[in-house]
GROMACS .gro file of C-alpha atoms in nm:
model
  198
    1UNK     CA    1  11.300   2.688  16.007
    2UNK     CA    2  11.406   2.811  15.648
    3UNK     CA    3  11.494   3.172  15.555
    4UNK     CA    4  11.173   3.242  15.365
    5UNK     CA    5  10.991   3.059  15.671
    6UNK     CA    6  11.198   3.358  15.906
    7UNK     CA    7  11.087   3.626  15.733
    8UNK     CA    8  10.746   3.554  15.783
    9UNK     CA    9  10.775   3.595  16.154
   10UNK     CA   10  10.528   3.858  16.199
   11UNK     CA   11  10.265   3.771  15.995
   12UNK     CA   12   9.972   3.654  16.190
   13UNK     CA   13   9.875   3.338  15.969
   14UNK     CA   14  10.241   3.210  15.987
   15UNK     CA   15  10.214   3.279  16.365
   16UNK     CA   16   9.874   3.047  16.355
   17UNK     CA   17  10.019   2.746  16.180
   18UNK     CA   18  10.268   2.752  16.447
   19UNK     CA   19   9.972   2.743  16.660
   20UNK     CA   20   9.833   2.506  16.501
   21UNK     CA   21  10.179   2.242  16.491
   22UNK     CA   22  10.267   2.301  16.828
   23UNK     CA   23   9.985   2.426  17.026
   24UNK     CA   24   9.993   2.710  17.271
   25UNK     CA   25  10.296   2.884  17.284
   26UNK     CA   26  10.414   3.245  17.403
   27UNK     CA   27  10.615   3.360  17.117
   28UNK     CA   28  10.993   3.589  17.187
   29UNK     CA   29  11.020   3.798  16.927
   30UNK     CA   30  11.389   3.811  16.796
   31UNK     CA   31  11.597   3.994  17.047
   32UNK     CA   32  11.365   3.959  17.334
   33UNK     CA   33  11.187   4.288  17.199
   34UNK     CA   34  10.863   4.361  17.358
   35UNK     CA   35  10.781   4.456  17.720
   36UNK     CA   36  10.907   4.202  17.870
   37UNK     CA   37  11.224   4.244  17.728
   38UNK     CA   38  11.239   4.592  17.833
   39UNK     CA   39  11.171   4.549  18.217
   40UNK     CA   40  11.431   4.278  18.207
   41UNK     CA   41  11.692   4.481  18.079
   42UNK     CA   42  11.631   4.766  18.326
   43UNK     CA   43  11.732   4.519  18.622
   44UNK     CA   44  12.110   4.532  18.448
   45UNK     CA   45  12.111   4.881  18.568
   46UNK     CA   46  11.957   4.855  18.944
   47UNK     CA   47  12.169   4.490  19.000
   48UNK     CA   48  12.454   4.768  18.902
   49UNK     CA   49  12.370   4.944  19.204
   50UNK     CA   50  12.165   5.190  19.045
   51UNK     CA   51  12.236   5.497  18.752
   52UNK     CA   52  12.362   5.722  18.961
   53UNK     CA   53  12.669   5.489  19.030
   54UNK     CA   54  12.796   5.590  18.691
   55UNK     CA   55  12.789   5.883  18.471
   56UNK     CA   56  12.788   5.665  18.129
   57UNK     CA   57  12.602   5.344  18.054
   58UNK     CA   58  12.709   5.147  17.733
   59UNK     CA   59  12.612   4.858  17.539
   60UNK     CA   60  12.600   4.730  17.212
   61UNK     CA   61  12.241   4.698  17.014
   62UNK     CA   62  12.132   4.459  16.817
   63UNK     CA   63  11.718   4.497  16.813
   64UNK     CA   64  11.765   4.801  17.103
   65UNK     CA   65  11.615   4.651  17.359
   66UNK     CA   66  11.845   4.596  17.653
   67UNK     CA   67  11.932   5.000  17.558
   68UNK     CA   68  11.510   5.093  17.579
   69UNK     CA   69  11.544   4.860  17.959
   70UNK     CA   70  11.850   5.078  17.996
   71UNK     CA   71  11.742   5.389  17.922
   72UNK     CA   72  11.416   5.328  18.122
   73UNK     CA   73  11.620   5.239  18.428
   74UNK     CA   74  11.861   5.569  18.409
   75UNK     CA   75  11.645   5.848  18.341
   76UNK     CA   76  11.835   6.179  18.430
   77UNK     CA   77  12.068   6.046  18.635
   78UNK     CA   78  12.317   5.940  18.354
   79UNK     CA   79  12.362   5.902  17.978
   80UNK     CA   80  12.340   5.557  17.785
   81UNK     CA   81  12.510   5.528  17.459
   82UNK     CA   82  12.449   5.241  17.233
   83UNK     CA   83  12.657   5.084  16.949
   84UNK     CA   84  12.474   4.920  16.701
   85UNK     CA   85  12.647   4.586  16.597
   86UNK     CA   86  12.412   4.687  16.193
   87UNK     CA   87  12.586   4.928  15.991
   88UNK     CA   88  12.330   5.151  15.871
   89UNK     CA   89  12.105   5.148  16.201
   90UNK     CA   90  11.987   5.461  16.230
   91UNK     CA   91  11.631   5.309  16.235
   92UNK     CA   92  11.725   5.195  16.601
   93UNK     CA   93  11.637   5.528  16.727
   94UNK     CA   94  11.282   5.543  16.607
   95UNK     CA   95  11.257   5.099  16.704
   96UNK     CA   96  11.423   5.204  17.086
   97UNK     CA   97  11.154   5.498  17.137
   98UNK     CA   98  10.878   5.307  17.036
   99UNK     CA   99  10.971   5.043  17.346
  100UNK     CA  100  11.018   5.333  17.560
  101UNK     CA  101  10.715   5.484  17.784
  102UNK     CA  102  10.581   5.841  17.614
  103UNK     CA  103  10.681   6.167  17.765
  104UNK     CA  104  10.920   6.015  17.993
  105UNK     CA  105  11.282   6.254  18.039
  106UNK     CA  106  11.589   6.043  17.920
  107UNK     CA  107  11.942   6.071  17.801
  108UNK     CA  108  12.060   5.882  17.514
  109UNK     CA  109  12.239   5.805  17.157
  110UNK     CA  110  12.357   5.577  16.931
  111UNK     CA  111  12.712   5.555  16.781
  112UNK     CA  112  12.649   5.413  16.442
  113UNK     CA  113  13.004   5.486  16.301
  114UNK     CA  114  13.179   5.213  16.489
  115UNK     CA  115  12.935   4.933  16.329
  116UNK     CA  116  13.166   4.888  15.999
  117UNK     CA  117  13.248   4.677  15.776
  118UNK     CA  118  12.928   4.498  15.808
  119UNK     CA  119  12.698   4.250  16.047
  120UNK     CA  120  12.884   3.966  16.191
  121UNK     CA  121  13.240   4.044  15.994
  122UNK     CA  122  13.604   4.223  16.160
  123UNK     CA  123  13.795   4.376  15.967
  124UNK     CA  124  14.227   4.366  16.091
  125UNK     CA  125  14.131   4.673  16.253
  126UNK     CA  126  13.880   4.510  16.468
  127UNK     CA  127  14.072   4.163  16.516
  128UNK     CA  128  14.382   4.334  16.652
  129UNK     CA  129  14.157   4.510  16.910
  130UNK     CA  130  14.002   4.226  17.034
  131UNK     CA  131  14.399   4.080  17.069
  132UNK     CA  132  14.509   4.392  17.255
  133UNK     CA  133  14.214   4.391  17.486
  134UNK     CA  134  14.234   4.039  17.555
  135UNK     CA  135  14.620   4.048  17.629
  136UNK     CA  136  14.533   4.348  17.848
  137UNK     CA  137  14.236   4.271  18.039
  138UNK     CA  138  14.199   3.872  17.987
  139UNK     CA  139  13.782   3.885  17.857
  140UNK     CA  140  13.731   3.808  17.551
  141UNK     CA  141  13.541   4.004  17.339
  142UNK     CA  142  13.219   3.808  17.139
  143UNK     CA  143  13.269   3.955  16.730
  144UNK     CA  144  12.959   4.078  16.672
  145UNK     CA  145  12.829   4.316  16.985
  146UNK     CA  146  13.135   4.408  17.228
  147UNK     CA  147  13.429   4.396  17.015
  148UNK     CA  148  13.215   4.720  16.843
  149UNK     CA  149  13.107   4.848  17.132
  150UNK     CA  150  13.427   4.838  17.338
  151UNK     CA  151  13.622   4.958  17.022
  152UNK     CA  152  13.360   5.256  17.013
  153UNK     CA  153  13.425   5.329  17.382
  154UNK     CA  154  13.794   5.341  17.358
  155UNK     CA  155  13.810   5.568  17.021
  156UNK     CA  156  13.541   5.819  17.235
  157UNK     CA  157  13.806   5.856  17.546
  158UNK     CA  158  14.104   5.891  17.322
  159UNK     CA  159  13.851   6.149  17.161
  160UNK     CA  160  13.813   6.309  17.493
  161UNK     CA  161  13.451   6.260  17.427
  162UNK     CA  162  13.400   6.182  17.795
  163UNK     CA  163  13.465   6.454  18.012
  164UNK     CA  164  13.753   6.431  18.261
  165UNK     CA  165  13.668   6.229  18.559
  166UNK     CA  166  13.358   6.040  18.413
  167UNK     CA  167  13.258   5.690  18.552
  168UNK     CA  168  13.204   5.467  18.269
  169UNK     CA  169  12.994   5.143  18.261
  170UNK     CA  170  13.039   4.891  17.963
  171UNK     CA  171  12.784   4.594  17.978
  172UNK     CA  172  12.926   4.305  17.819
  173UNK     CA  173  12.664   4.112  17.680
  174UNK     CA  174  12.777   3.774  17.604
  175UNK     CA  175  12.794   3.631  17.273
  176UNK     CA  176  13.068   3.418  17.310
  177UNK     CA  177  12.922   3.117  17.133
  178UNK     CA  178  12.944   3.324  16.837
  179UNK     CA  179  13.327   3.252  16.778
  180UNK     CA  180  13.226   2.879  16.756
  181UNK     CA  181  13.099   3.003  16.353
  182UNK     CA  182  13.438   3.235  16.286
  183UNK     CA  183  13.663   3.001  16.252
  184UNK     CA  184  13.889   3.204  16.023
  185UNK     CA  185  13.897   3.473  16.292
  186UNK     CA  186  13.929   3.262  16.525
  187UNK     CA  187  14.256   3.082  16.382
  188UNK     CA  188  14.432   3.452  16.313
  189UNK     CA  189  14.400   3.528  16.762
  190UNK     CA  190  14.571   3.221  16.878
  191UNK     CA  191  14.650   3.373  17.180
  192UNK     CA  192  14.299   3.342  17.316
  193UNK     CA  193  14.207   2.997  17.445
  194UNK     CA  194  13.946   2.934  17.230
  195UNK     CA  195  13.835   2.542  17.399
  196UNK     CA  196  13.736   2.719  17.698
  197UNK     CA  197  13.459   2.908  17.499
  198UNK     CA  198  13.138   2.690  17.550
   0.00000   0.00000   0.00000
């Protein structure tokens, strides 16, 4: 659909003329964001082997919602940071409480500050991270979510935001099919072997 057809997605007579061209029809909002969603994303946690196998739970955010499943799943037993892949997301907090039960104990924040330059772009910073990791570690990083997120993490330890000893848990979220739109990121890490990306 177009752009101006997008941004209609949540009005309720757009919704019916979908309806109405292609019947009945359960609709996923963008980023998997309702209930649904939620209880999903707290299975990444108990397939884990649970939230008090690790001290610190991370991910990147887009809409918040694998964080909210997160958060649900870990309750007091550890911490979940999130790194918002939007600079200027500070709205995530009050969009990830809303998908969260009332009154219910949790431990969490967002790191905002590792977000920049913007939505979707690297800056050399960025793009000689993902190069280092990859030569380290052999995973490639998708450009959008875990190259922020994994940057994030890294700058925190070397921080000594982490205390001493703390077991550390960085969900990589896919993504990967993101590269296939960089090309002219893609082209300046030719050490990564981009034909195996599907």
């Amino acid at each position: 659909m177009s752009r101006s057809q997008y941004r209609q997605r949540h009005q309720a007579d757009f919704i019916q003329t979908l309806h109405l061209q292609f019947g009945d029809f359960f609709l996923i909002p963008e980023g998997g964001a309702n209930e649904y969603g939620v209880q999903g994303c707290r299975e990444i946690i108990i397939d884990a082997g649970g939230a008090e196998n690790m001290d610190y739970w991370c991910a990147a955010c887009g809409t918040g919602t694998m964080l909210a499943g997160m958060i649900a799943a870990c309750e007091e037993k550890s911490i979940v940071l999130g790194f918002p892949a939007l600079p200027k997301a500070e709205f995530l907090y009050q969009d990830i409480e809303r998908q969260l039960q009332p009154n219910h104990y949790r431990r969490w924040t967002l790191h905002t500050q590792y977000a920049a330059p913007q939505y979707a772009r690297l800056n050399d910073e960025l793009l000689q991270f993902i190069r280092r990791f990859y030569l380290q570690h052999r995973i490639v990083l998708d450009a959008v979510y875990t190259a922020k997120m994994m940057y994030g993490i890294y700058d925190l330890i070397q921080k000594d935001y982490f205390p001493a000893g703390s077991r550390i848990a960085a969900v990589h979220s896919g993504g990967l099919q993101g590269w296939h739109g960089m090309l002219q990121y893609q082209q300046q890490l030719p050490e990564i072997p981009w034909q195996l990306i599907q």
